[in-house]
Amino acid sequence: MELIGEIDRSQPETPAGDYTQLPLAMLHVGESGSDADRDAAVAEIRASLAGALRSEVEGMSLDNFLVRPHRRSVERFSSSAAWARLDADARAELIEHVAGLPSSVGDDDLAAKQFDLLLFRTELALLRVEPSFVGLATRIREIASLLEALANVPMVSAEIALIEEVQTDAFWQDVTLPMLERPRRRLCALVKLIEREKRPIVYSDFEDRGGGGGEVAIRGLPVGTDMDAFRRKARVFLRPHENHIAVLKLRRAEPLTATDLAELERIFRESGTDDASLGLIQSKGGLARFVRSLVGLDREAAKKLFSEFEDGRRLTADQHEFLNLVIDHLTERGAMDPALLYETPFTDFDTKGVEGVFETADVLRLVDILRRVDERSAA
């Protein structure tokens, strides 16, 4: 049984990463609150959690040799009455005799489980007034930002209002348990759409012979600039300017003029962007490239880039799908490093990536198209 685990009432905090005990902990916190002021929304949340846990118990077959020795406990907690109020003895029985037993109720969506874990921990931190709440809230906002970048996906687009709301300071100012339940229930199925970032593990084994330590001045890196947070903020204040001629040019892959760049800088400065942040953006490829990475390319404009490449040719099914993946990437992120053509998901077609799907001459043409798209971000 995945959702039930050990609850130690003497511990002030649920151990990090222990997904199994969080729903039971939520039920325990709900019971320990004041019955007089417990509102209907919190009661509904508790009932939902209890129902999910009971469903798992109901899915435990008494014919299973692992379940059979614990028949008494399984039969007891298959009843809704047993979940009306859990005392210490009931929790101990669940932990010792029910947790870990196989159930027909299962969920293979690991990303959704991890998101549930994050939200459960956040809800507990809120109820217990723990300092870990701030860090957990930041992680939720980061996930919402990654989902917003996938707004062209219909499933994500349907929840874009909630995704944007979760990233605002106003949402977290006086957040309540029912407010946190909304993203937990409505966004968990979308998290699996976020592309997993590659973080290679580097091992080193050498003796340090560099001598004593000393202070080193790092130039060109403004102190206190959180680029992920800044990108989330920039998406918000760019939204009212989505029909500005400079932004439209970026979305249509049209060349920019010096006037267009000046207008983009004006928009950022009027939003409160300081010189340090603008300097950091310029050092990482320029303001226009940064804006395009936020707004993406218009899909029709992205398709038009490859129209000449496709004219008069009969592409195979794999070649068509390969190009569609490239267009999807440009639509979401505005540009594409040609090196990605040799990585997943493009290596799913052939281990050689683009060179296994197209002839050498075509590979060079595709790379040239991607480079020209990037160059059009500059004046």
PDB file of C-alpha atoms in Angstrom, residues 63-70 101-102:
ATOM      1  CA  ASP A  63      -6.587 -14.486  -1.647  1.00  0.00           C
ATOM      2  CA  ASN A  64      -3.075 -13.078  -1.873  1.00  0.00           C
ATOM      3  CA  PHE A  65      -0.713 -14.983   0.419  1.00  0.00           C
ATOM      4  CA  LEU A  66       0.895 -11.712   1.535  1.00  0.00           C
ATOM      5  CA  VAL A  67      -2.444 -10.153   2.460  1.00  0.00           C
ATOM      6  CA  ARG A  68      -4.052 -13.209   4.070  1.00  0.00           C
ATOM      7  CA  PRO A  69      -2.123 -13.043   7.396  1.00  0.00           C
ATOM      8  CA  HIS A  70      -3.396  -9.463   7.863  1.00  0.00           C
ATOM      9  CA  LEU A 101       0.668  -4.871   1.169  1.00  0.00           C
ATOM     10  CA  PRO A 102       0.004  -5.305  -2.575  1.00  0.00           C
TER      11      PRO A 102
END
